[in-house]
PDB file of C-alpha atoms in Angstrom:
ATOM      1  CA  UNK S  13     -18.494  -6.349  -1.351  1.00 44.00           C
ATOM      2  CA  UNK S  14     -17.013  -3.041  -3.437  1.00 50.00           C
ATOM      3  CA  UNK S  15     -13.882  -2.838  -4.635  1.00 55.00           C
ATOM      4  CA  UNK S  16     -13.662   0.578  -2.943  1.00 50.00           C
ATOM      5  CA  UNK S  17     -14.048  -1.090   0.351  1.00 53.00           C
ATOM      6  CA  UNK S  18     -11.900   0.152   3.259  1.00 50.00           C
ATOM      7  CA  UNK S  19     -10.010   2.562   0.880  1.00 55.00           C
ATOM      8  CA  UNK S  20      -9.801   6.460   1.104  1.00 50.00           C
ATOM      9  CA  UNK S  21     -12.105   8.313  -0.650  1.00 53.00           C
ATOM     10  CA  UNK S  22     -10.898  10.026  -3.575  1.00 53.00           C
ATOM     11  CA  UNK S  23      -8.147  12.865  -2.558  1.00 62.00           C
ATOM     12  CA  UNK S  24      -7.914  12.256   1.040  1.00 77.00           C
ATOM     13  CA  UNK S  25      -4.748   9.676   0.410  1.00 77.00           C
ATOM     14  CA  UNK S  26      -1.593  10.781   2.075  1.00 80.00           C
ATOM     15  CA  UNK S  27       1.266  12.072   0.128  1.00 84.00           C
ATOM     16  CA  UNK S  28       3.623   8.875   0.821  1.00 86.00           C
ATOM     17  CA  UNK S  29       0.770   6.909  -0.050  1.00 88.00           C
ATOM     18  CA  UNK S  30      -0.104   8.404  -3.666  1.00 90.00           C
ATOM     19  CA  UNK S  31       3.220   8.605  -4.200  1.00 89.00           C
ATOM     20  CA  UNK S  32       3.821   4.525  -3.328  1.00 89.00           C
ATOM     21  CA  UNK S  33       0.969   4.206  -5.537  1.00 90.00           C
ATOM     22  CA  UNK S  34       2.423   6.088  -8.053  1.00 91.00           C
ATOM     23  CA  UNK S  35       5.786   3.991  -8.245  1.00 91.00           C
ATOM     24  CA  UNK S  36       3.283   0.937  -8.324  1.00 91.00           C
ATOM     25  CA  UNK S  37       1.940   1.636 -11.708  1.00 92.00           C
ATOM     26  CA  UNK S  38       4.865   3.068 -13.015  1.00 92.00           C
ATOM     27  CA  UNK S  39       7.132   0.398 -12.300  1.00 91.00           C
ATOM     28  CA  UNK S  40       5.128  -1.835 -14.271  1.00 88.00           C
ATOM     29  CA  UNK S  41       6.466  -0.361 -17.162  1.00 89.00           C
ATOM     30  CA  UNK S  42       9.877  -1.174 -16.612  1.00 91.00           C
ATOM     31  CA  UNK S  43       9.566  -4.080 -13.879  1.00 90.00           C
ATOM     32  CA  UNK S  44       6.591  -5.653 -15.218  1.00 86.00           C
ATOM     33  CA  UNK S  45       4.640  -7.395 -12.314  1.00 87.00           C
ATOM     34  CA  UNK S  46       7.377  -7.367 -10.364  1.00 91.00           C
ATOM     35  CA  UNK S  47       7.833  -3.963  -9.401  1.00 88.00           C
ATOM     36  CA  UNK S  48       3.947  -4.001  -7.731  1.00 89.00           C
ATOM     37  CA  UNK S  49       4.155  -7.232  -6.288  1.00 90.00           C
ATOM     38  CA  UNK S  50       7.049  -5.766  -4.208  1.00 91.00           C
ATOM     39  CA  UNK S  51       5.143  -3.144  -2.675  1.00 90.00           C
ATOM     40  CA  UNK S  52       1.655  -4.852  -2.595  1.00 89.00           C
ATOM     41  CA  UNK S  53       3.634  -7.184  -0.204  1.00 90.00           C
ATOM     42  CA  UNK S  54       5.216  -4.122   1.556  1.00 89.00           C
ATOM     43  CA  UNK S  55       2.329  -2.925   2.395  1.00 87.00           C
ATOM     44  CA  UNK S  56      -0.568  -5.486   2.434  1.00 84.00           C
ATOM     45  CA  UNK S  57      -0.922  -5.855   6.168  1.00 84.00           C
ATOM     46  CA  UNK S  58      -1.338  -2.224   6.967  1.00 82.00           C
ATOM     47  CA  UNK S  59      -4.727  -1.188   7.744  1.00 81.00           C
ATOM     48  CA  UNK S  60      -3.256   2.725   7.415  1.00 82.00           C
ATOM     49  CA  UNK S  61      -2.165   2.322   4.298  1.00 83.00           C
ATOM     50  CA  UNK S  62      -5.294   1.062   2.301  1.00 87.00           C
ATOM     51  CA  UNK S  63      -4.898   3.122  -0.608  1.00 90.00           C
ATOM     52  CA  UNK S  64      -1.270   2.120  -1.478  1.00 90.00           C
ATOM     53  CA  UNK S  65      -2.751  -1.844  -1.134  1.00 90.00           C
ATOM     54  CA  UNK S  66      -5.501  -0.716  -3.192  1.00 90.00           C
ATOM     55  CA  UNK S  67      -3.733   0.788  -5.796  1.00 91.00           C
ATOM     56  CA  UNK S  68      -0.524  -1.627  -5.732  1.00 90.00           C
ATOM     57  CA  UNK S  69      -2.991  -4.475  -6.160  1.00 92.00           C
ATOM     58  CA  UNK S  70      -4.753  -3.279  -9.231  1.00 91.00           C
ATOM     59  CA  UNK S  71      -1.407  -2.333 -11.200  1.00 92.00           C
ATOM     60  CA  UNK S  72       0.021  -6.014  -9.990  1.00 92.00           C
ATOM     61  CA  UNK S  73      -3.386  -7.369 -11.334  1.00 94.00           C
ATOM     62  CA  UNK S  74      -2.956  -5.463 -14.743  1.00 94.00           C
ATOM     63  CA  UNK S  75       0.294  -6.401 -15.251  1.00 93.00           C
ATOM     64  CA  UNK S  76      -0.528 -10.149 -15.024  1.00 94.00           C
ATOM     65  CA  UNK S  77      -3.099  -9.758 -17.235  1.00 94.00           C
ATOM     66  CA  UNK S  78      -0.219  -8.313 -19.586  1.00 94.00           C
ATOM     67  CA  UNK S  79       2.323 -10.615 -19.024  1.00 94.00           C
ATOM     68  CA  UNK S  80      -0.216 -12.999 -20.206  1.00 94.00           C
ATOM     69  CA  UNK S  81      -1.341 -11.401 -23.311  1.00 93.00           C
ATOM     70  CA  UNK S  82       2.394 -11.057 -23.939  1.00 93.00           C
ATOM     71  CA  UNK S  83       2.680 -14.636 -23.648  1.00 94.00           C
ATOM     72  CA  UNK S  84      -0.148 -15.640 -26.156  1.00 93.00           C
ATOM     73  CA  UNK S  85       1.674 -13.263 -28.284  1.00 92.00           C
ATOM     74  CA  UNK S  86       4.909 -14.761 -28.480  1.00 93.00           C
ATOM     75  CA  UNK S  87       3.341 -18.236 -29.159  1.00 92.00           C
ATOM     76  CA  UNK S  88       1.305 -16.508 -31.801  1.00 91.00           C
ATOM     77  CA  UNK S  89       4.286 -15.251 -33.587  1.00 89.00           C
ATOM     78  CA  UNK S  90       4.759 -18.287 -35.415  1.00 88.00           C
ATOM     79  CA  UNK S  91       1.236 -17.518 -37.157  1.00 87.00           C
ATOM     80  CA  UNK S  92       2.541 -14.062 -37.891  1.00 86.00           C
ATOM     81  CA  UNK S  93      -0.384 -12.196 -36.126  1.00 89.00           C
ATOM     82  CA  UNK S  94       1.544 -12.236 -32.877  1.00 85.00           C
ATOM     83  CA  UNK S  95       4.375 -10.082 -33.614  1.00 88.00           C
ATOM     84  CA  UNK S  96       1.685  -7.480 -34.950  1.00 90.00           C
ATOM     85  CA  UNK S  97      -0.303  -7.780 -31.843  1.00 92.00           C
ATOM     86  CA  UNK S  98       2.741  -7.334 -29.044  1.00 93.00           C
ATOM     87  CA  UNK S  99       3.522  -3.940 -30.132  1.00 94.00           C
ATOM     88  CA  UNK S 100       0.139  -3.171 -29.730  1.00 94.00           C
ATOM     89  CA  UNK S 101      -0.539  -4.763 -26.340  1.00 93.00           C
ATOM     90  CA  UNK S 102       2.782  -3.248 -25.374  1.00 92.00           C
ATOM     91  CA  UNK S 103       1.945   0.406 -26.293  1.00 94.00           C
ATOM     92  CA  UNK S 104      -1.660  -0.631 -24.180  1.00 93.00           C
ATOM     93  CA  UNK S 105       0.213  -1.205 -21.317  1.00 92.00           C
ATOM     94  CA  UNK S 106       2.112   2.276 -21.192  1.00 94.00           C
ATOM     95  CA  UNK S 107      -1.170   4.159 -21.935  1.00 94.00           C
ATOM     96  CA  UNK S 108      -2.479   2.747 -18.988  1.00 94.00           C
ATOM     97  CA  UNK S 109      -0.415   2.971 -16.656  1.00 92.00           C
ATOM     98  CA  UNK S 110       0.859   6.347 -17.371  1.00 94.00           C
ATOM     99  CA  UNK S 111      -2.853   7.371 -16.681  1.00 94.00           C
ATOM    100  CA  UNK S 112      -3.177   4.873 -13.577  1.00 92.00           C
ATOM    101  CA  UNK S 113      -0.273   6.516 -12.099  1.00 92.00           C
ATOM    102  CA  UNK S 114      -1.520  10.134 -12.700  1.00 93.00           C
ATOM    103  CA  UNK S 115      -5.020   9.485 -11.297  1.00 92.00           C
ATOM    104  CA  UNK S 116      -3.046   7.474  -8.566  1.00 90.00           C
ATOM    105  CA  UNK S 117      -0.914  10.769  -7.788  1.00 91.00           C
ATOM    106  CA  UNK S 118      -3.931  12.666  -7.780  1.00 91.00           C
ATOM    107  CA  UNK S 119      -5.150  10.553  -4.973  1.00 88.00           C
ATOM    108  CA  UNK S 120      -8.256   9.009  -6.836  1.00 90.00           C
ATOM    109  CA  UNK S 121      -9.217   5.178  -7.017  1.00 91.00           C
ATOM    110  CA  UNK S 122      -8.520   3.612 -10.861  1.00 89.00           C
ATOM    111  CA  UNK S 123      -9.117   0.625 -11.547  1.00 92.00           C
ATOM    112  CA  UNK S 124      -7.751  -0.303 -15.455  1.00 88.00           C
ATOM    113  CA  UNK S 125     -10.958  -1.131 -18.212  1.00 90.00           C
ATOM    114  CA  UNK S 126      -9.448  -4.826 -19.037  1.00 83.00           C
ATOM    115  CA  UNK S 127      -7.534  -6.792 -16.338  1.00 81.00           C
ATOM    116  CA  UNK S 128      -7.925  -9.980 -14.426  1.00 80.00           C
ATOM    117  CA  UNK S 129      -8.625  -9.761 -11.070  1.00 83.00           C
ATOM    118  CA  UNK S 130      -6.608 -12.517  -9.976  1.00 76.00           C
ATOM    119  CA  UNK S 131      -5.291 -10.843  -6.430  1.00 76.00           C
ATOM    120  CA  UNK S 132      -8.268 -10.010  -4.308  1.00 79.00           C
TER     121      UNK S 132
END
């Protein structure tokens, strides 16, 4: 089974629905997982709105995988290299999902190079 599985191809997303996904991967920056767990669960059981569920799943599955390298981090910092990696995995996260949620508003499918898929 593909990822891209009962999900719009790219462009043909409705405006509400790139713009949900949008707010997904944005909100990660400020909300963390939080902010796309909210509307993964918002939207989850809608067939019609497969690209928002798409899209909310892979930010929420992103920003695990951060929260988690944010963790190691902080236990790392009492060998030093942890407080020189956060910054790092911090300015990672913005990257990405300032370019998720342009692609997302563009209407295309991204799915982020490193992240564990831990919500299928």
């Amino acid at each position: 089974m593909s990822d891209f599985d009962n999900v719009p191809a790219a462009g043909n997303a409705p405006s509400d629905q790139r713009t949900m996904a949008l707010a997904a991967h944005l909100l990660g920056i400020f909300t963390g997982f939080i902010g796309a767990l909210i509307i993964w669960l918002i939207n989850k059981d809608d067939a019609s709105k497969s690209f928002v569920t798409d899209q909310s799943k892979e930010a929420l599955n992103f920003q695990i995988t951060i929260a988690i390298a944010m963790f190691v981090c902080i236990i790392l910092t009492f060998v030093v290299i942890g407080a020189i990696l956060m910054p790092i995995v911090g300015l990672l996260s913005l990257i990405f999902s300032i370019i998720a949620a342009v692609k997302a508003n563009n209407g295309e499918l991204y799915r982020y190079p490193f992240a564990l898929r831990l919500i299928k």
